[in-house]
Coordinates of C-alpha atoms in Angstrom, one line a residue:
Chain A
X10 CA 102.6 -74.4 24.3
X11 CA 100.2 -76.1 26.6
X12 CA 96.5 -75.8 25.8
X13 CA 93.3 -76.9 27.5
X14 CA 90.1 -78.0 25.7
X15 CA 86.8 -76.9 27.1
X16 CA 86.1 -80.4 28.4
X17 CA 89.1 -80.0 30.8
X18 CA 87.7 -76.7 32.2
X19 CA 87.2 -76.7 35.9
X20 CA 87.4 -74.3 38.8
X21 CA 91.0 -73.2 39.5
X22 CA 92.3 -73.9 36.0
X23 CA 94.6 -71.1 34.8
X24 CA 94.2 -70.0 31.2
X25 CA 95.2 -67.1 28.9
X26 CA 92.4 -64.9 27.8
X27 CA 92.8 -61.6 25.8
X28 CA 96.6 -61.8 26.6
X29 CA 95.9 -61.8 30.4
X30 CA 96.3 -64.7 32.8
X31 CA 93.0 -65.8 34.2
X32 CA 91.6 -68.3 36.6
X33 CA 88.4 -70.3 35.9
X34 CA 85.9 -69.8 38.8
X35 CA 83.2 -72.1 37.4
X36 CA 82.4 -73.9 34.2
X37 CA 79.0 -75.0 33.0
X38 CA 78.3 -77.2 30.0
X39 CA 75.4 -76.0 28.0
X40 CA 73.6 -77.6 25.1
X41 CA 70.6 -75.4 24.3
X42 CA 67.5 -77.0 22.8
X43 CA 68.9 -78.5 19.7
X44 CA 71.7 -76.0 19.2
X45 CA 75.5 -76.2 19.4
X46 CA 77.1 -77.2 22.7
X47 CA 79.2 -74.6 24.5
X48 CA 80.7 -73.9 27.9
X49 CA 79.5 -71.0 30.0
X50 CA 82.5 -69.9 32.1
X51 CA 83.0 -67.5 34.9
X52 CA 86.6 -66.2 34.8
X53 CA 88.8 -64.0 37.0
X54 CA 91.4 -61.9 35.4
X55 CA 94.3 -62.4 37.7
X56 CA 95.9 -59.1 36.8
X57 CA 92.9 -56.9 37.5
X58 CA 90.8 -59.1 39.7
X59 CA 87.8 -58.5 37.5
X60 CA 85.3 -61.3 37.0
X61 CA 83.8 -61.8 33.6
X62 CA 81.5 -64.3 31.9
X63 CA 82.5 -65.9 28.6
X64 CA 81.2 -68.6 26.4
X65 CA 83.4 -71.1 24.5
X66 CA 82.5 -73.4 21.7
X67 CA 82.6 -77.0 23.0
X68 CA 86.0 -78.6 22.1
X69 CA 87.6 -75.2 21.6
X70 CA 91.1 -75.0 23.0
X71 CA 92.7 -72.1 24.9
X72 CA 96.3 -71.5 25.9
X73 CA 97.2 -72.5 29.4
X74 CA 98.6 -69.7 31.6
X75 CA 101.9 -70.5 33.2
X76 CA 100.6 -69.5 36.6
X77 CA 101.8 -71.1 39.8
X78 CA 100.9 -70.4 43.4
X79 CA 103.9 -70.8 45.7
X80 CA 104.4 -70.4 49.4
X81 CA 107.2 -67.9 50.1
X82 CA 108.6 -66.0 53.0
X83 CA 108.4 -62.3 52.9
X84 CA 111.9 -60.8 53.4
X85 CA 111.9 -57.0 53.2
X86 CA 110.7 -54.0 51.2
X87 CA 113.2 -51.6 49.6
X88 CA 110.7 -48.8 48.9
X89 CA 110.0 -50.0 45.4
X90 CA 109.8 -53.7 45.6
X91 CA 108.7 -56.3 48.1
X92 CA 111.1 -59.2 48.2
X93 CA 110.1 -62.8 48.8
X94 CA 112.0 -66.1 49.0
X95 CA 111.0 -69.6 48.1
X96 CA 112.3 -71.5 51.1
X97 CA 112.7 -74.7 49.2
X98 CA 114.7 -73.4 46.3
X99 CA 116.0 -70.3 48.0
X100 CA 115.1 -68.4 44.8
X101 CA 114.2 -64.8 45.5
X102 CA 111.4 -62.8 43.8
X103 CA 110.7 -59.0 43.7
X104 CA 107.0 -58.0 43.6
X105 CA 106.0 -54.5 42.6
X106 CA 103.2 -52.4 44.0
X107 CA 100.6 -53.7 41.6
X108 CA 101.3 -57.3 42.5
X109 CA 101.4 -56.7 46.3
X110 CA 98.4 -54.4 46.4
X111 CA 96.5 -54.4 49.6
X112 CA 98.6 -57.2 51.0
X113 CA 101.4 -54.7 51.8
X114 CA 99.7 -53.5 55.0
X115 CA 99.8 -57.0 56.5
X116 CA 103.3 -58.0 55.5
X117 CA 105.8 -58.7 58.3
X118 CA 109.2 -60.1 57.7
X119 CA 109.5 -63.9 57.7
X120 CA 105.7 -64.4 57.4
X121 CA 104.6 -67.0 54.8
X122 CA 102.7 -65.6 51.9
X123 CA 101.2 -67.1 48.8
X124 CA 102.8 -65.6 45.8
X125 CA 101.2 -66.2 42.4
X126 CA 103.8 -66.3 39.7
X127 CA 103.0 -65.7 36.0
X128 CA 105.8 -66.7 33.7
X129 CA 108.1 -66.7 36.7
X130 CA 107.2 -63.2 37.9
X131 CA 105.0 -62.3 40.9
X132 CA 101.5 -61.5 39.7
X133 CA 99.8 -61.2 43.1
X134 CA 100.5 -61.7 46.7
X135 CA 98.1 -63.1 49.3
X136 CA 99.1 -62.6 53.0
X137 CA 98.5 -65.5 55.5
X138 CA 94.9 -65.7 56.7
X139 CA 96.1 -64.7 60.1
X140 CA 99.0 -62.5 61.1
X141 CA 100.4 -61.5 64.5
X142 CA 101.3 -57.9 64.7
X143 CA 102.5 -55.5 67.3
X144 CA 100.4 -52.6 68.2
X145 CA 102.4 -49.4 67.4
X146 CA 99.8 -46.9 68.5
X147 CA 96.4 -46.7 70.1
X148 CA 94.6 -44.6 72.8
X149 CA 95.1 -46.0 76.3
X150 CA 91.9 -47.8 77.1
X151 CA 90.1 -48.2 80.4
X152 CA 91.6 -50.8 82.7
X153 CA 89.4 -53.7 83.5
X154 CA 87.3 -53.5 80.3
X155 CA 87.3 -57.0 78.9
X156 CA 84.1 -56.8 76.8
X157 CA 84.4 -57.0 73.1
X158 CA 81.9 -54.2 72.6
X159 CA 82.9 -50.7 71.4
X160 CA 86.6 -50.9 70.6
X161 CA 89.0 -48.4 69.3
X162 CA 91.3 -48.0 66.3
X163 CA 94.9 -49.2 66.6
X164 CA 97.8 -48.7 64.2
X165 CA 99.9 -51.9 63.7
X166 CA 103.6 -52.0 63.3
X167 CA 103.0 -52.5 59.5
X168 CA 100.8 -49.4 59.3
X169 CA 97.5 -51.2 59.1
X170 CA 94.7 -49.7 61.2
X171 CA 92.5 -52.2 62.9
X172 CA 89.6 -51.9 65.4
X173 CA 90.7 -53.6 68.6
X174 CA 89.0 -54.0 72.0
X175 CA 89.6 -51.3 74.6
X176 CA 91.9 -53.4 76.7
X177 CA 94.5 -53.7 74.0
X178 CA 97.6 -51.6 74.8
X179 CA 100.6 -50.3 72.8
X180 CA 103.3 -52.9 72.2
X181 CA 101.0 -55.8 72.7
X182 CA 100.8 -58.5 70.0
X183 CA 97.4 -59.1 68.4
X184 CA 96.2 -61.7 65.9
X185 CA 94.3 -60.4 62.9
X186 CA 92.2 -62.1 60.2
X187 CA 93.6 -60.6 57.0
X188 CA 90.6 -61.7 54.9
X189 CA 88.2 -59.5 56.9
X190 CA 90.8 -57.1 58.4
X191 CA 89.3 -57.8 61.8
X192 CA 90.9 -58.3 65.2
X193 CA 90.8 -62.0 66.2
X194 CA 92.6 -62.3 69.6
X195 CA 95.4 -61.1 71.8
X196 CA 98.6 -63.1 71.6
X197 CA 100.0 -64.1 74.9
X198 CA 103.7 -63.0 75.0
Chain B
X2 CA 94.7 -108.1 51.1
X3 CA 95.6 -105.9 48.1
X4 CA 94.2 -102.4 48.2
X5 CA 93.1 -100.9 44.9
X6 CA 93.2 -97.3 46.4
X7 CA 90.0 -96.6 44.6
X8 CA 87.3 -94.8 46.6
X9 CA 84.9 -93.8 43.9
X10 CA 83.2 -97.1 43.6
X11 CA 79.9 -96.3 45.6
X12 CA 77.0 -94.7 43.8
X13 CA 76.7 -90.9 43.7
X14 CA 72.9 -91.0 44.4
X15 CA 71.3 -91.8 47.7
X16 CA 69.4 -95.0 48.4
X17 CA 66.2 -92.8 48.5
X18 CA 66.8 -91.8 44.9
X19 CA 67.0 -95.4 43.8
X20 CA 63.6 -95.8 45.2
X21 CA 62.3 -92.6 43.8
X22 CA 63.4 -93.7 40.3
X23 CA 61.7 -97.1 40.7
X24 CA 58.6 -95.3 41.8
X25 CA 58.7 -92.9 38.9
X26 CA 59.0 -95.8 36.4
X27 CA 56.0 -97.5 38.0
X28 CA 54.0 -94.2 37.8
X29 CA 54.8 -93.8 34.1
X30 CA 54.0 -97.5 33.3
X31 CA 50.6 -97.4 35.0
X32 CA 49.9 -94.0 33.4
X33 CA 50.3 -95.4 29.9
X34 CA 48.7 -98.7 30.7
X35 CA 45.5 -96.8 31.7
X36 CA 45.6 -95.0 28.4
X37 CA 46.3 -98.1 26.4
X38 CA 49.6 -97.0 25.1
X39 CA 51.9 -99.9 24.4
X40 CA 55.3 -100.3 25.9
X41 CA 57.9 -101.2 23.2
X42 CA 61.6 -101.9 23.0
X43 CA 63.8 -101.0 20.1
X44 CA 67.6 -101.4 19.5
X45 CA 70.1 -99.2 21.2
X46 CA 72.7 -100.2 18.6
X47 CA 71.9 -99.1 15.1
X48 CA 73.5 -99.1 11.7
X49 CA 72.4 -95.6 11.0
X50 CA 72.3 -92.5 13.2
X51 CA 71.1 -89.0 13.5
X52 CA 72.8 -86.6 11.1
X53 CA 72.0 -83.5 13.2
X54 CA 75.3 -81.6 13.2
X55 CA 74.8 -80.6 16.9
X56 CA 74.5 -84.3 18.0
X57 CA 77.5 -86.5 18.3
X58 CA 76.9 -90.3 18.3
X59 CA 79.2 -92.9 19.8
X60 CA 80.5 -95.1 17.1
X61 CA 80.7 -98.8 18.1
X62 CA 83.0 -101.1 16.2
X63 CA 83.3 -100.5 12.5
X64 CA 79.7 -99.7 11.5
X65 CA 77.4 -99.3 14.4
X66 CA 76.2 -96.4 16.5
X67 CA 74.7 -96.0 19.9
X68 CA 71.3 -94.3 19.5
X69 CA 71.0 -90.6 20.3
X70 CA 67.3 -91.2 20.8
X71 CA 64.8 -94.1 20.0
X72 CA 62.9 -91.9 17.5
X73 CA 63.8 -93.6 14.2
X74 CA 62.9 -97.2 15.1
X75 CA 59.8 -96.1 17.0
X76 CA 58.6 -94.3 13.9
X77 CA 59.2 -97.5 11.9
X78 CA 56.9 -99.3 14.4
X79 CA 54.3 -96.6 14.0
X80 CA 54.4 -97.0 10.2
X81 CA 53.5 -100.7 10.5
X82 CA 50.4 -99.9 12.5
X83 CA 51.6 -100.4 16.1
X84 CA 49.2 -97.8 17.4
X85 CA 50.3 -95.4 20.2
X86 CA 53.6 -96.5 21.8
X87 CA 56.0 -95.5 24.5
X88 CA 59.5 -96.6 25.6
X89 CA 61.8 -96.0 28.6
X90 CA 65.3 -96.3 27.2
X91 CA 68.9 -95.3 27.4
X92 CA 70.2 -92.8 24.9
X93 CA 73.8 -91.7 24.3
X94 CA 75.4 -88.4 23.2
X95 CA 79.1 -88.0 22.9
X96 CA 80.9 -85.2 24.7
X97 CA 77.8 -84.1 26.7
X98 CA 78.9 -84.0 30.2
X99 CA 78.2 -81.5 32.9
X100 CA 75.9 -80.5 35.8
X101 CA 72.8 -81.2 33.6
X102 CA 74.3 -83.8 31.2
X103 CA 75.6 -87.3 31.2
X104 CA 76.7 -89.0 28.0
X105 CA 74.4 -91.9 28.8
X106 CA 70.9 -90.9 29.9
X107 CA 67.4 -92.1 30.2
X108 CA 64.6 -91.0 27.9
X109 CA 60.9 -91.6 28.1
X110 CA 59.7 -91.2 24.5
X111 CA 56.1 -91.6 23.4
X112 CA 54.0 -91.3 20.3
X113 CA 50.2 -90.7 20.1
X114 CA 48.2 -91.3 16.9
X115 CA 46.0 -88.4 15.7
X116 CA 47.3 -86.1 18.5
X117 CA 48.2 -82.5 17.6
X118 CA 50.7 -80.4 19.7
X119 CA 48.0 -79.2 22.1
X120 CA 46.7 -82.6 22.9
X121 CA 50.2 -83.9 23.6
X122 CA 51.0 -80.9 25.8
X123 CA 47.8 -81.7 27.8
X124 CA 49.0 -85.3 28.2
X125 CA 52.5 -84.2 29.3
X126 CA 50.8 -82.0 31.9
X127 CA 48.7 -84.9 33.1
X128 CA 51.8 -87.1 33.4
X129 CA 53.9 -84.5 35.2
X130 CA 51.0 -83.9 37.7
X131 CA 51.1 -87.6 38.5
X132 CA 54.9 -87.5 38.9
X133 CA 55.1 -84.4 41.0
X134 CA 52.0 -85.3 42.9
X135 CA 51.1 -81.6 43.3
X136 CA 49.5 -78.8 41.4
X137 CA 52.0 -77.1 39.1
X138 CA 51.9 -73.5 37.9
X139 CA 51.8 -73.9 34.1
X140 CA 52.4 -71.4 31.3
X141 CA 52.1 -72.0 27.6
X142 CA 54.0 -69.4 25.6
X143 CA 55.0 -69.2 21.9
X144 CA 58.7 -69.1 21.2
X145 CA 58.3 -65.6 19.7
X146 CA 56.5 -64.3 22.8
X147 CA 59.3 -65.3 25.1
X148 CA 62.0 -64.3 22.7
X149 CA 60.5 -60.9 21.9
X150 CA 59.7 -60.0 25.5
X151 CA 63.3 -60.6 26.5
X152 CA 65.1 -59.2 23.5
X153 CA 62.7 -57.0 21.4
X154 CA 63.6 -59.3 18.5
X155 CA 61.2 -61.3 16.3
X156 CA 62.8 -64.7 16.0
X157 CA 60.8 -65.5 12.9
X158 CA 62.1 -62.6 10.8
X159 CA 65.4 -61.6 12.4
X160 CA 68.5 -62.4 10.3
X161 CA 71.9 -63.7 11.5
X162 CA 73.4 -60.2 11.6
X163 CA 70.7 -58.9 13.9
X164 CA 71.1 -61.8 16.3
X165 CA 74.9 -61.5 16.2
X166 CA 74.6 -57.8 17.0
X167 CA 72.3 -58.6 20.0
X168 CA 74.8 -61.1 21.5
X169 CA 77.6 -58.7 20.9
X170 CA 75.8 -55.9 22.6
X171 CA 75.1 -58.2 25.5
X172 CA 78.8 -58.9 26.0
X173 CA 79.2 -62.1 24.0
X174 CA 81.0 -61.1 20.9
X175 CA 82.7 -64.5 21.0
X176 CA 79.4 -66.2 20.2
X177 CA 80.3 -66.0 16.5
X178 CA 82.8 -68.8 17.0
X179 CA 80.0 -71.0 18.4
X180 CA 77.2 -70.1 16.0
X181 CA 79.0 -69.1 12.8
X182 CA 76.4 -68.1 10.2
X183 CA 73.8 -70.7 11.2
X184 CA 70.5 -69.1 11.9
X185 CA 69.0 -71.7 14.2
X186 CA 72.3 -71.9 16.2
X187 CA 72.1 -68.2 16.9
X188 CA 68.5 -68.5 18.1
X189 CA 69.4 -71.4 20.4
X190 CA 72.4 -69.5 21.8
X191 CA 70.4 -66.4 22.6
X192 CA 67.5 -68.4 24.0
X193 CA 69.8 -70.4 26.3
X194 CA 71.9 -67.3 27.4
X195 CA 69.3 -64.6 27.7
X196 CA 65.9 -66.1 27.9
X197 CA 66.2 -69.4 29.7
X198 CA 67.8 -67.8 32.8
X199 CA 64.9 -65.4 33.1
X200 CA 62.2 -68.1 33.3
X201 CA 60.4 -68.4 36.7
X202 CA 61.8 -71.4 38.5
X203 CA 58.5 -72.5 39.9
X204 CA 56.6 -72.4 36.7
X205 CA 56.4 -75.3 34.2
X206 CA 56.7 -73.7 30.8
X207 CA 55.6 -75.1 27.4
X208 CA 57.2 -73.2 24.6
X209 CA 55.4 -73.6 21.2
X210 CA 55.5 -72.5 17.6
X211 CA 59.3 -72.6 16.8
X212 CA 60.9 -70.8 13.9
X213 CA 60.8 -72.9 10.7
X214 CA 64.6 -73.2 10.6
X215 CA 64.3 -75.2 13.9
X216 CA 61.7 -77.7 12.6
X217 CA 64.0 -80.8 12.9
X218 CA 61.5 -83.7 12.5
X219 CA 58.4 -81.6 13.1
X220 CA 55.7 -80.5 10.6
X221 CA 55.4 -76.8 9.6
X222 CA 52.2 -74.8 9.8
X223 CA 50.5 -73.4 6.7
X224 CA 50.8 -69.7 7.8
X225 CA 52.5 -67.0 5.7
X226 CA 55.5 -67.2 8.1
X227 CA 55.4 -71.0 8.7
X228 CA 56.1 -72.2 12.2
X229 CA 57.4 -75.5 13.4
X230 CA 54.8 -77.5 15.2
X231 CA 56.9 -78.4 18.1
X232 CA 57.2 -77.6 21.8
X233 CA 59.8 -77.8 24.5
X234 CA 59.1 -78.1 28.3
X235 CA 61.1 -76.1 30.8
X236 CA 61.1 -76.4 34.6
X237 CA 63.5 -74.8 37.0
X238 CA 65.1 -73.2 33.9
X239 CA 66.0 -76.7 32.7
X240 CA 64.8 -78.3 29.4
X241 CA 62.8 -81.4 30.3
X242 CA 61.2 -82.4 27.1
X243 CA 60.9 -81.9 23.3
X244 CA 57.8 -82.7 21.3
X245 CA 56.8 -82.6 17.6
X246 CA 53.8 -83.0 15.5
X247 CA 55.7 -85.5 13.4
X248 CA 56.7 -84.8 9.9
X249 CA 55.2 -87.6 7.7
X250 CA 56.4 -86.5 4.3
X251 CA 59.4 -88.7 3.3
X252 CA 60.6 -86.2 0.6
X253 CA 60.8 -83.3 3.0
X254 CA 62.4 -85.5 5.6
X255 CA 65.0 -86.7 3.1
X256 CA 65.7 -83.0 2.1
X257 CA 66.2 -82.1 5.8
X258 CA 68.6 -85.0 6.4
X259 CA 70.6 -84.0 3.3
X260 CA 70.8 -80.4 4.5
X261 CA 72.1 -81.8 7.9
X262 CA 74.7 -83.8 6.0
X263 CA 75.8 -80.7 4.1
X264 CA 76.0 -78.7 7.3
X265 CA 78.1 -81.5 8.9
X266 CA 80.4 -81.3 5.9
X267 CA 80.6 -77.5 6.1
X268 CA 81.6 -77.8 9.8
X269 CA 84.2 -80.5 9.0
X270 CA 82.3 -83.2 10.9
X271 CA 82.4 -86.8 9.9
X272 CA 79.6 -88.0 7.6
X273 CA 77.2 -90.5 9.2
X274 CA 75.0 -93.1 7.4
X275 CA 71.5 -91.7 6.8
X276 CA 68.7 -93.8 8.1
X277 CA 67.3 -95.1 4.8
X278 CA 65.0 -97.5 6.7
X279 CA 63.3 -94.6 8.4
X280 CA 62.8 -92.9 5.1
X281 CA 61.4 -96.1 3.6
X282 CA 59.0 -96.3 6.5
X283 CA 57.9 -92.7 5.9
X284 CA 57.4 -93.6 2.2
X285 CA 55.3 -96.5 3.2
X286 CA 53.2 -94.1 5.4
X287 CA 53.6 -92.8 8.9
X288 CA 50.2 -92.2 10.4
X289 CA 49.4 -88.7 11.6
X290 CA 50.9 -88.5 15.1
X291 CA 52.7 -86.4 17.7
X292 CA 55.6 -87.6 19.8
X293 CA 57.7 -86.3 22.7
X294 CA 60.9 -87.2 24.5
X295 CA 61.2 -86.5 28.2
X296 CA 64.5 -86.7 30.0
X297 CA 63.9 -88.9 33.1
X298 CA 67.1 -88.0 34.9
X299 CA 66.3 -84.3 34.6
X300 CA 62.7 -85.0 35.7
X301 CA 64.1 -86.8 38.8
X302 CA 66.4 -83.8 39.3
X303 CA 63.5 -81.3 39.3
X304 CA 61.3 -83.6 41.5
X305 CA 64.0 -83.7 44.1
X306 CA 65.5 -80.3 43.7
X307 CA 68.9 -81.8 42.8
X308 CA 71.5 -79.3 41.6
X309 CA 73.5 -81.9 39.7
X310 CA 72.6 -84.8 37.5
X311 CA 75.1 -86.9 39.5
X312 CA 72.7 -86.7 42.5
X313 CA 70.1 -88.8 40.6
X314 CA 72.4 -91.3 38.8
X315 CA 73.8 -94.4 40.4
X316 CA 77.1 -94.1 38.5
X317 CA 77.7 -91.0 36.4
X318 CA 80.2 -91.3 33.6
X319 CA 83.2 -90.5 35.9
X320 CA 82.3 -93.6 37.9
X321 CA 80.8 -95.8 35.2

């Protein structure tokens, strides 16, 4: 079983803590006054997303988490699972609702996502930073309005609702920043 | 031409910082020259080393150690009648590496004959005013004031259980693996976790009157609850300096060293040779004095608002 010592701690390292896979956000070496040295660590629980602070005795070892971030193509959803494929190995993975979470509303077939695997099973799914989606429904806007001000809600083909400029019409393709959930631009067809 | 593929050869500090450091050393040397404090040099390699269980020395060869501070040889000079002395020197502490630590670092250490803690604090203030070249907001607090204000705990009387409970309530139940049953380690842990981060960043703090269990090489006061006559200096929430009214009693010093050795044994740490020459010097007679060690890399950090020690070092350990 792989382990890490506190002196190997750094941002991005994946460790097991309280039986959950976690990612180290930041690590600070502390040696108070004349006391014992320790590491003050900010850690994200990759299952719950919760961030906690922990201290570790200097030199203490913790179990490494078998966590891998892999780029995969989204294939389809079957109502219960979302299916992804590693395009290098052609291996397929099924992610459940907990793993996919909010990413589901941006998922379009063939898009490349980052799937985080823990012990070989999907733990979380991150959509691409930008996705191009077709507008499924929106109120017809005023012709000739090209300003960005105002805007209106539009429902995408995936079900996500995004605020778009008034000139955007049904069936048009738009580019969306999934990190903010905001409209970025129109995609020329 | 062969390409080594190595791109971490340049220094991590700016050229301006090289100048800043040179200027700082000049300021320090002229400060002590004006006060007739003698600059000395003592060995970096030593046959004995500090037994403090929380300090790890680098062993060199079969029987030598890199010094963790120049304290022991400087006290031997004081015992021969050197008068007040200072030194700018490298010190080494194994496995101390991070944003505020480098295993090799520079200390300014000085000793003043017939000074008590307050006089030495005044001198540190004078020196820092010269270094920063501006007026500083200064606060002198006792350790128990700061501790009690933040935690409602009296550090002089609180037992290990009470301290452990506090850390646990604060969300650090794992602290027991760091501190065990060691009283002073609990105090240090709580101070660094829950008090240090509350210090005002623009105030220079002098923390005085430490609990007796944290006396190290300092004298104890004669009160009913004795306090260690030492102080630490904090600026921008960072410890800059540590000073003592020096313990001169060889027997008490020997007993503290032996307690340290026992503690090392209890923690499964390797035994280190006790500095018998220091004890012999104390037996011969150390004049009444106070001494302080000031970390010059950290001082440079706070003078330049650096967020990492690498910004003030030419080549930190990763590039050394």
